mmCIF file of C-alpha atoms in Angstrom:
data_model
loop_
_atom_site.group_PDB
_atom_site.id
_atom_site.type_symbol
_atom_site.label_atom_id
_atom_site.label_comp_id
_atom_site.label_asym_id
_atom_site.label_seq_id
_atom_site.Cartn_x
_atom_site.Cartn_y
_atom_site.Cartn_z
ATOM 1 C CA ASN A 1 -13.568 5.869 -9.096
ATOM 2 C CA PHE A 2 -10.514 7.980 -9.890
ATOM 3 C CA MET A 3 -6.866 7.616 -10.888
ATOM 4 C CA LEU A 4 -3.695 9.029 -9.379
ATOM 5 C CA THR A 5 -1.038 9.972 -11.930
ATOM 6 C CA GLN A 6 2.632 10.321 -11.059
ATOM 7 C CA PRO A 7 5.646 11.088 -13.256
ATOM 8 C CA HIS A 8 7.466 7.926 -14.221
ATOM 9 C CA SER A 9 10.838 9.149 -13.005
ATOM 10 C CA VAL A 10 12.732 12.139 -11.643
ATOM 11 C CA SER A 11 16.439 12.691 -11.233
ATOM 12 C CA GLU A 12 18.395 15.198 -9.180
ATOM 13 C CA SER A 13 21.817 15.642 -7.641
ATOM 14 C CA PRO A 14 22.698 15.047 -3.998
ATOM 15 C CA GLY A 15 21.845 17.986 -1.777
ATOM 16 C CA LYS A 16 19.190 19.303 -4.134
ATOM 17 C CA THR A 17 15.398 19.241 -3.810
ATOM 18 C CA VAL A 18 12.979 17.093 -5.767
ATOM 19 C CA THR A 19 9.192 17.290 -5.854
ATOM 20 C CA ILE A 20 6.963 14.425 -7.010
ATOM 21 C CA SER A 21 3.417 15.174 -8.069
ATOM 22 C CA CYS A 22 0.354 12.972 -7.746
ATOM 23 C CA THR A 23 -2.608 14.247 -9.742
ATOM 24 C CA ARG A 24 -6.162 13.087 -9.144
ATOM 25 C CA ASN A 25 -8.203 12.949 -12.363
ATOM 26 C CA SER A 26 -11.699 13.280 -10.867
ATOM 27 C CA GLY A 27 -13.082 14.463 -7.585
ATOM 28 C CA SER A 28 -11.230 16.761 -5.223
ATOM 29 C CA ILE A 29 -7.771 15.845 -3.967
ATOM 30 C CA ALA A 30 -8.847 17.305 -0.641
ATOM 31 C CA SER A 31 -11.752 14.867 -0.302
ATOM 32 C CA ASN A 32 -9.628 11.992 0.983
ATOM 33 C CA TYR A 33 -6.277 11.801 2.684
ATOM 34 C CA VAL A 34 -3.172 11.119 0.606
ATOM 35 C CA GLN A 35 -0.285 8.985 1.787
ATOM 36 C CA TRP A 36 3.214 8.509 0.335
ATOM 37 C CA TYR A 37 5.359 5.391 0.468
ATOM 38 C CA GLN A 38 9.044 4.813 -0.218
ATOM 39 C CA GLN A 39 10.092 1.470 -1.658
ATOM 40 C CA ARG A 40 13.786 0.724 -1.888
ATOM 41 C CA PRO A 41 14.870 -2.120 -4.204
ATOM 42 C CA GLY A 42 14.121 -5.496 -2.697
ATOM 43 C CA SER A 43 12.200 -4.072 0.251
ATOM 44 C CA ALA A 44 8.605 -3.585 1.264
ATOM 45 C CA PRO A 45 7.159 -0.070 1.035
ATOM 46 C CA THR A 46 7.357 2.162 4.083
ATOM 47 C CA ASN A 47 5.170 5.135 4.870
ATOM 48 C CA VAL A 48 6.913 8.526 4.660
ATOM 49 C CA ILE A 49 3.862 10.852 4.682
ATOM 50 C CA TYR A 50 0.324 10.228 5.932
ATOM 51 C CA GLU A 51 -2.809 12.370 6.055
ATOM 52 C CA ASN A 52 -1.463 14.666 3.320
ATOM 53 C CA ARG A 53 1.391 16.210 5.293
ATOM 54 C CA GLU A 54 2.087 14.276 8.493
ATOM 55 C CA ARG A 55 5.426 12.521 8.975
ATOM 56 C CA PRO A 56 5.650 9.210 10.833
ATOM 57 C CA SER A 57 8.158 9.130 13.635
ATOM 58 C CA GLY A 58 11.600 8.322 12.344
ATOM 59 C CA VAL A 59 11.075 9.915 8.941
ATOM 60 C CA PRO A 60 13.493 12.845 8.456
ATOM 61 C CA ASP A 61 12.031 16.320 8.130
ATOM 62 C CA ARG A 62 13.624 16.468 4.691
ATOM 63 C CA PHE A 63 10.410 14.758 3.576
ATOM 64 C CA SER A 64 7.297 16.911 3.346
ATOM 65 C CA GLY A 65 3.854 16.518 1.832
ATOM 66 C CA SER A 66 1.208 18.909 0.626
ATOM 67 C CA ILE A 67 -1.950 19.114 -1.431
ATOM 68 C CA ASP A 68 -2.957 21.788 -3.945
ATOM 69 C CA SER A 69 -6.621 22.127 -4.807
ATOM 70 C CA SER A 70 -5.909 24.378 -7.793
ATOM 71 C CA SER A 71 -4.001 21.613 -9.582
ATOM 72 C CA ASN A 72 -5.934 18.863 -7.812
ATOM 73 C CA SER A 73 -2.709 17.209 -6.853
ATOM 74 C CA ALA A 74 -0.621 16.103 -3.919
ATOM 75 C CA SER A 75 3.131 16.537 -3.754
ATOM 76 C CA LEU A 76 6.019 14.895 -1.961
ATOM 77 C CA THR A 77 9.094 17.062 -1.587
ATOM 78 C CA ILE A 78 12.465 15.669 -0.598
ATOM 79 C CA SER A 79 15.052 18.294 0.254
ATOM 80 C CA GLY A 80 18.774 17.819 0.825
ATOM 81 C CA LEU A 81 18.714 14.710 -1.330
ATOM 82 C CA LYS A 82 20.855 11.805 -0.208
ATOM 83 C CA THR A 83 21.832 8.714 -2.140
ATOM 84 C CA GLU A 84 19.772 6.682 0.339
ATOM 85 C CA ASP A 85 16.646 8.470 -0.954
ATOM 86 C CA GLU A 86 16.999 6.669 -4.274
ATOM 87 C CA ALA A 87 13.838 4.555 -4.433
ATOM 88 C CA ASP A 88 10.375 4.235 -5.918
ATOM 89 C CA TYR A 89 7.730 6.475 -4.374
ATOM 90 C CA TYR A 90 3.989 5.795 -4.471
ATOM 91 C CA CYS A 91 1.092 8.041 -3.576
ATOM 92 C CA GLN A 92 -2.092 6.452 -2.259
ATOM 93 C CA SER A 93 -5.608 7.576 -1.482
ATOM 94 C CA TYR A 94 -9.096 6.046 -1.346
ATOM 95 C CA ASP A 95 -12.560 6.708 -2.709
ATOM 96 C CA THR A 96 -15.938 7.145 -1.050
ATOM 97 C CA SER A 97 -16.328 3.364 -0.850
ATOM 98 C CA ASN A 98 -12.970 3.075 0.910
ATOM 99 C CA HIS A 99 -11.448 1.415 -2.147
ATOM 100 C CA VAL A 100 -7.721 2.110 -2.034
ATOM 101 C CA ILE A 101 -6.008 3.619 -5.062
ATOM 102 C CA PHE A 102 -2.262 3.796 -5.668
ATOM 103 C CA GLY A 103 -0.451 6.010 -8.096
ATOM 104 C CA GLY A 104 1.750 4.288 -10.635
ATOM 105 C CA GLY A 105 4.951 5.123 -8.790
ATOM 106 C CA THR A 106 7.891 7.443 -9.433
ATOM 107 C CA LYS A 107 11.484 6.316 -9.599
ATOM 108 C CA VAL A 108 13.765 8.832 -7.906
ATOM 109 C CA THR A 109 17.382 8.749 -9.000
ATOM 110 C CA VAL A 110 19.967 10.642 -6.959
ATOM 111 C CA GLN B 1 6.292 -2.892 17.730
ATOM 112 C CA VAL B 2 3.728 -4.486 15.455
ATOM 113 C CA GLN B 3 5.131 -6.863 12.859
ATOM 114 C CA LEU B 4 3.392 -8.721 10.060
ATOM 115 C CA LEU B 5 4.605 -11.861 8.333
ATOM 116 C CA GLU B 6 3.133 -13.478 5.243
ATOM 117 C CA SER B 7 3.231 -17.213 4.675
ATOM 118 C CA GLY B 8 1.929 -19.651 2.094
ATOM 119 C CA PRO B 9 2.834 -21.602 -1.040
ATOM 120 C CA GLY B 10 5.167 -19.900 -3.460
ATOM 121 C CA LEU B 11 3.811 -21.779 -6.470
ATOM 122 C CA VAL B 12 0.174 -22.192 -7.494
ATOM 123 C CA LYS B 13 -1.177 -23.875 -10.607
ATOM 124 C CA PRO B 14 -3.417 -21.997 -13.040
ATOM 125 C CA SER B 15 -7.142 -22.222 -12.212
ATOM 126 C CA GLU B 16 -6.392 -23.168 -8.597
ATOM 127 C CA THR B 17 -6.824 -21.077 -5.459
ATOM 128 C CA LEU B 18 -4.035 -18.996 -3.945
ATOM 129 C CA SER B 19 -4.053 -19.023 -0.125
ATOM 130 C CA LEU B 20 -1.879 -16.842 2.093
ATOM 131 C CA THR B 21 -1.810 -16.037 5.793
ATOM 132 C CA CYS B 22 -0.536 -12.946 7.553
ATOM 133 C CA THR B 23 0.490 -13.448 11.174
ATOM 134 C CA VAL B 24 0.502 -10.387 13.392
ATOM 135 C CA SER B 25 2.865 -10.038 16.343
ATOM 136 C CA GLY B 26 3.223 -7.210 18.835
ATOM 137 C CA GLY B 27 -0.410 -6.212 18.319
ATOM 138 C CA SER B 28 -3.900 -7.634 17.974
ATOM 139 C CA VAL B 29 -6.080 -8.133 14.924
ATOM 140 C CA SER B 30 -8.977 -7.471 17.306
ATOM 141 C CA SER B 31 -8.123 -3.776 17.492
ATOM 142 C CA GLY B 32 -11.042 -1.731 16.246
ATOM 143 C CA SER B 33 -8.796 1.052 14.979
ATOM 144 C CA TYR B 34 -7.386 -0.814 12.012
ATOM 145 C CA TYR B 35 -8.170 -2.576 8.784
ATOM 146 C CA TRP B 36 -6.067 -5.589 7.841
ATOM 147 C CA ASN B 37 -5.080 -5.393 4.188
ATOM 148 C CA TRP B 38 -3.659 -7.390 1.329
ATOM 149 C CA ILE B 39 -1.707 -5.602 -1.404
ATOM 150 C CA ARG B 40 0.192 -7.109 -4.334
ATOM 151 C CA GLN B 41 2.940 -6.052 -6.714
ATOM 152 C CA PRO B 42 3.593 -7.885 -9.983
ATOM 153 C CA PRO B 43 7.311 -8.182 -10.771
ATOM 154 C CA GLY B 44 8.655 -4.820 -11.926
ATOM 155 C CA LYS B 45 5.271 -3.124 -11.603
ATOM 156 C CA GLY B 46 3.337 -0.958 -9.160
ATOM 157 C CA LEU B 47 1.199 -1.627 -6.120
ATOM 158 C CA GLU B 48 -2.363 -2.959 -6.308
ATOM 159 C CA TRP B 49 -4.699 -3.051 -3.331
ATOM 160 C CA ILE B 50 -6.627 -6.316 -3.009
ATOM 161 C CA GLY B 51 -8.861 -5.684 0.000
ATOM 162 C CA TYR B 52 -9.207 -5.521 3.767
ATOM 163 C CA ILE B 53 -11.009 -6.966 6.743
ATOM 164 C CA HIS B 54 -11.959 -5.331 10.033
ATOM 165 C CA TYR B 55 -12.162 -7.266 13.274
ATOM 166 C CA SER B 56 -15.940 -6.824 13.134
ATOM 167 C CA GLY B 57 -15.849 -9.069 10.075
ATOM 168 C CA ARG B 58 -16.568 -6.309 7.607
ATOM 169 C CA THR B 59 -14.674 -6.758 4.353
ATOM 170 C CA ASN B 60 -13.983 -4.487 1.397
ATOM 171 C CA TYR B 61 -12.495 -5.702 -1.861
ATOM 172 C CA SER B 62 -11.046 -4.145 -4.990
ATOM 173 C CA PRO B 63 -13.802 -4.053 -7.614
ATOM 174 C CA SER B 64 -11.461 -5.657 -10.147
ATOM 175 C CA LEU B 65 -10.818 -8.688 -7.930
ATOM 176 C CA LYS B 66 -14.008 -8.858 -5.878
ATOM 177 C CA SER B 67 -15.445 -11.911 -7.633
ATOM 178 C CA ARG B 68 -12.369 -13.999 -6.797
ATOM 179 C CA VAL B 69 -11.246 -12.709 -3.378
ATOM 180 C CA THR B 70 -12.033 -13.753 0.175
ATOM 181 C CA ILE B 71 -10.285 -12.267 3.204
ATOM 182 C CA SER B 72 -10.899 -13.792 6.613
ATOM 183 C CA LEU B 73 -9.743 -13.181 10.155
ATOM 184 C CA GLU B 74 -8.889 -15.644 12.920
ATOM 185 C CA THR B 75 -8.590 -13.783 16.190
ATOM 186 C CA SER B 76 -7.553 -16.842 18.209
ATOM 187 C CA LYS B 77 -4.447 -17.170 16.038
ATOM 188 C CA ASN B 78 -4.015 -13.424 15.576
ATOM 189 C CA HIS B 79 -3.824 -13.758 11.838
ATOM 190 C CA PHE B 80 -5.791 -12.980 8.704
ATOM 191 C CA SER B 81 -5.885 -14.763 5.399
ATOM 192 C CA LEU B 82 -6.308 -14.245 1.673
ATOM 193 C CA ARG B 83 -7.892 -16.606 -0.806
ATOM 194 C CA LEU B 84 -7.816 -15.762 -4.518
ATOM 195 C CA SER B 85 -9.570 -18.239 -6.765
ATOM 196 C CA SER B 86 -9.162 -19.176 -10.425
ATOM 197 C CA VAL B 87 -5.656 -17.768 -10.648
ATOM 198 C CA THR B 88 -3.820 -17.092 -13.899
ATOM 199 C CA ALA B 89 -0.289 -15.989 -14.726
ATOM 200 C CA ALA B 90 -1.485 -12.405 -14.279
ATOM 201 C CA ASP B 91 -1.807 -13.117 -10.554
ATOM 202 C CA THR B 92 1.930 -13.754 -10.230
ATOM 203 C CA ALA B 93 3.117 -11.120 -7.788
ATOM 204 C CA LEU B 94 4.730 -10.235 -4.503
ATOM 205 C CA TYR B 95 1.885 -10.312 -1.987
ATOM 206 C CA TYR B 96 2.063 -8.002 1.026
ATOM 207 C CA CYS B 97 -0.106 -7.741 4.094
ATOM 208 C CA ALA B 98 -0.347 -4.396 5.854
ATOM 209 C CA ARG B 99 -2.184 -2.738 8.709
ATOM 210 C CA GLY B 100 -4.271 0.254 7.698
ATOM 211 C CA THR B 101 -5.694 2.967 9.914
ATOM 212 C CA ILE B 102 -9.430 3.501 9.834
ATOM 213 C CA VAL B 103 -8.985 7.275 9.717
ATOM 214 C CA ALA B 104 -6.846 7.557 6.598
ATOM 215 C CA LEU B 105 -6.200 4.050 5.322
ATOM 216 C CA GLU B 106 -2.518 4.692 5.873
ATOM 217 C CA PHE B 107 -0.579 1.440 5.612
ATOM 218 C CA ASP B 108 1.913 0.881 8.389
ATOM 219 C CA PRO B 109 3.529 -1.503 8.979
ATOM 220 C CA TRP B 110 3.850 -3.806 5.992
ATOM 221 C CA GLY B 111 4.951 -7.406 5.945
ATOM 222 C CA GLN B 112 8.099 -8.325 4.084
ATOM 223 C CA GLY B 113 6.070 -9.768 1.211
ATOM 224 C CA THR B 114 5.879 -13.238 -0.274
ATOM 225 C CA LEU B 115 6.294 -14.093 -3.936
ATOM 226 C CA VAL B 116 3.574 -16.216 -5.475
ATOM 227 C CA THR B 117 4.127 -17.599 -8.949
ATOM 228 C CA VAL B 118 1.261 -19.024 -10.970
ATOM 229 C CA SER B 119 2.572 -21.723 -13.260
ATOM 230 C CA SER B 120 1.867 -25.297 -14.211
#
């Protein structure tokens, strides 16, 4: 099994860009797809990135995802930050037994 | 569009069994393209995957909860259920159901969640 590590919190001003990392501690980040979820206070999570870099319909193109094999991490980048982007963000992947693993979550403050 | 809705008791006594149901509307639990998942979130904490069931009956559980978890599917009622036995205060959480794709285990949509408190 492996762990996904995210920064506890990030803060940036409106209009700026923020990038959240999600580092896998064993095995290749490219071995299994990574998803990202946004969870606003009092609401259920919603998917903002799936299969490493794909955006569900309805998610603004200000949200983008990538993976980097050199750092063995995935990243979620939010550009043109808006106050409505203030939320907790979770990365998620799975292992070879299809056991799902979530990162610890990152609180984004705008 | 597909919607999921959790239901069940909000209060369970220690050592008893937690039982929740997730009713699916706008889609079918008999679809072979999806896994039907349970995920929980203790108050103020992160997300924890509990397990899933496929319409074929195949289940997959978190290793940390496997000894206490049963997920079942009832196609005639288009719902799936969670049973978690021998609960303690550590099982107090918001419980979500979610549909997951077979390809990437991407969860979409999620239910609104239901809070279960374990207390005597």
